[in-house]
C-alpha positions as CSV (number, residue, x, y, z in Angstrom):
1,X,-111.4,182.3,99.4
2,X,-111.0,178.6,98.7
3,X,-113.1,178.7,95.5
4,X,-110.9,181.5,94.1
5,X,-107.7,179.2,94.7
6,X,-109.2,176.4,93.5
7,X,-110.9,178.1,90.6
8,X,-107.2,179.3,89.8
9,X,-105.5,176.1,89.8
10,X,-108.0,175.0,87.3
11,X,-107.7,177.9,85.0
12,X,-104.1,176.8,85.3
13,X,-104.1,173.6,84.7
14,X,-106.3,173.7,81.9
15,X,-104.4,176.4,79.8
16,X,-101.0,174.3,80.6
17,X,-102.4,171.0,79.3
18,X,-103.8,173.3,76.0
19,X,-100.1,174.7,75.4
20,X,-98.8,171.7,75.7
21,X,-101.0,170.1,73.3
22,X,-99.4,172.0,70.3
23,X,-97.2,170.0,68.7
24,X,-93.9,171.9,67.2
25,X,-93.2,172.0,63.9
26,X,-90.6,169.6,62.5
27,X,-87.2,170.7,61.8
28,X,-87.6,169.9,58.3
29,X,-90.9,172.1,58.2
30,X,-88.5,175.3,59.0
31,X,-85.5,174.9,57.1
32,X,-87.4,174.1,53.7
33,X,-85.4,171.2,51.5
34,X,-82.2,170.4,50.5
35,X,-79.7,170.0,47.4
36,X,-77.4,166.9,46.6
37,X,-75.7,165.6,44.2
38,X,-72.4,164.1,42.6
39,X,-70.0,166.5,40.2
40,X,-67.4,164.3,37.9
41,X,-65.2,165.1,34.9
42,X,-67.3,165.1,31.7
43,X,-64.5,163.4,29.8
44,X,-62.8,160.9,32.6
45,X,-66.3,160.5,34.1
46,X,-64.0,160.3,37.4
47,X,-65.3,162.3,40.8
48,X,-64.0,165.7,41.6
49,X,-63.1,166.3,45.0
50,X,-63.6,170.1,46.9
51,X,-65.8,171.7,44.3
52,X,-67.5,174.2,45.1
53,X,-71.2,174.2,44.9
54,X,-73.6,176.7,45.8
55,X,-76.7,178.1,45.5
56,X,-76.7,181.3,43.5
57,X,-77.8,184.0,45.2
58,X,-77.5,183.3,48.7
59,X,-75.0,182.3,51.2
60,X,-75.7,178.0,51.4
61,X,-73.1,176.0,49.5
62,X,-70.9,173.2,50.1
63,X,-67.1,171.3,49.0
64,X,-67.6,167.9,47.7
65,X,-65.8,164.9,49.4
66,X,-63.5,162.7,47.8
67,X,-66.7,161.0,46.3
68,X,-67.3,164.4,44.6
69,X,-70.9,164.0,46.6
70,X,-72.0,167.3,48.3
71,X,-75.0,168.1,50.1
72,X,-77.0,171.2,50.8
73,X,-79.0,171.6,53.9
74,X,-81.5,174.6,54.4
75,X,-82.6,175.6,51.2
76,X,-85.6,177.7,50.6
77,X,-88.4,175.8,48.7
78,X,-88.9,176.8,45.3
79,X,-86.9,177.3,41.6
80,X,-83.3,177.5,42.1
81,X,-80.1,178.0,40.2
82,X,-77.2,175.2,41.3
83,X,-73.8,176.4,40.2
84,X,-70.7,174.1,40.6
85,X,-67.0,176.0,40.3
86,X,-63.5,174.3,40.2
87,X,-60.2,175.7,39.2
88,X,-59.3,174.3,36.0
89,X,-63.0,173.3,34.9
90,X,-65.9,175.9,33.5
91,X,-68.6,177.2,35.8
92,X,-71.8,175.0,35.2
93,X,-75.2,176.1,36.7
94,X,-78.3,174.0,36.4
95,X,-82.0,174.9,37.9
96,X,-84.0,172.6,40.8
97,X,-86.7,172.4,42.3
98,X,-86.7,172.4,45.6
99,X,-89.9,171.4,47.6
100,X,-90.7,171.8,51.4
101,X,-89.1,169.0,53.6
102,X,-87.9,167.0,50.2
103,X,-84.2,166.6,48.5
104,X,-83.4,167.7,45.3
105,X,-80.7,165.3,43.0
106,X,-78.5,167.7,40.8
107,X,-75.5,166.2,39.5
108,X,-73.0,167.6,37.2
109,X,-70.7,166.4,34.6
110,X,-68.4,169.8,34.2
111,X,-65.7,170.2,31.6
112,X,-62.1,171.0,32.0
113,X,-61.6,174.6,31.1
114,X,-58.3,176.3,30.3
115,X,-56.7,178.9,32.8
116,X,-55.8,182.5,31.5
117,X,-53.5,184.7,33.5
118,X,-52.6,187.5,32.8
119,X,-48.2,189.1,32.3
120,X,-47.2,190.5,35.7
């Protein structure tokens, strides 16, 4: 009866220290890379604050700060399309590369863009 206990405990022990061997994978490992950049005005070269920037075709995106820096986290390795919107300026997209655990630079220089609305 002691030899079953014992033999038991080892079993145990043995498949704890093996599970706890396994290192987990990094953070940056699971959420693939990310996006960041600057946008400015093409003709006052000045930054643009809270434009919106996103990753066409899904849901990740982000405002730029004052700066006009923004930042993506999260984004799926691979060929993307980067688009940048701000009222008053036209769209602009650009593609990236995005690799696994790395961050891609896209910056944009956008031009101003008139507004059309339309008789009420």
């Amino acid at each position: 009866m002691n030899v079953s206990i014992r033999s038991r405990f080892i079993v145990a022990a043995a498949l704890g220290a093996v599970l706890s061997a396994q290192a987990p994978p990094l953070a940056a490992q699971e959420a693939g890379g990310s996006v960041q950049g600057t946008v400015i005005d093409g003709s006052t070269k000045q930054p643009l604050a809270n434009a919106q920037v996103s990753i066409v075709g899904t849901r990740s995106g982000a405002l730029t700060n004052s700066a006009g820096v923004y930042r993506i986290p999260g984004v799926t390795a691979g060929q993307v399309e980067v688009r940048v919107r701000l009222i008053g300026y036209a769209p602009t997209t650009k593609s990236a590369t995005v690799s696994e655990g790395q961050t891609a630079d896209v910056d944009f220089s956008v031009s101003q863009s008139a507004i059309s609305l339309t008789d009420v």
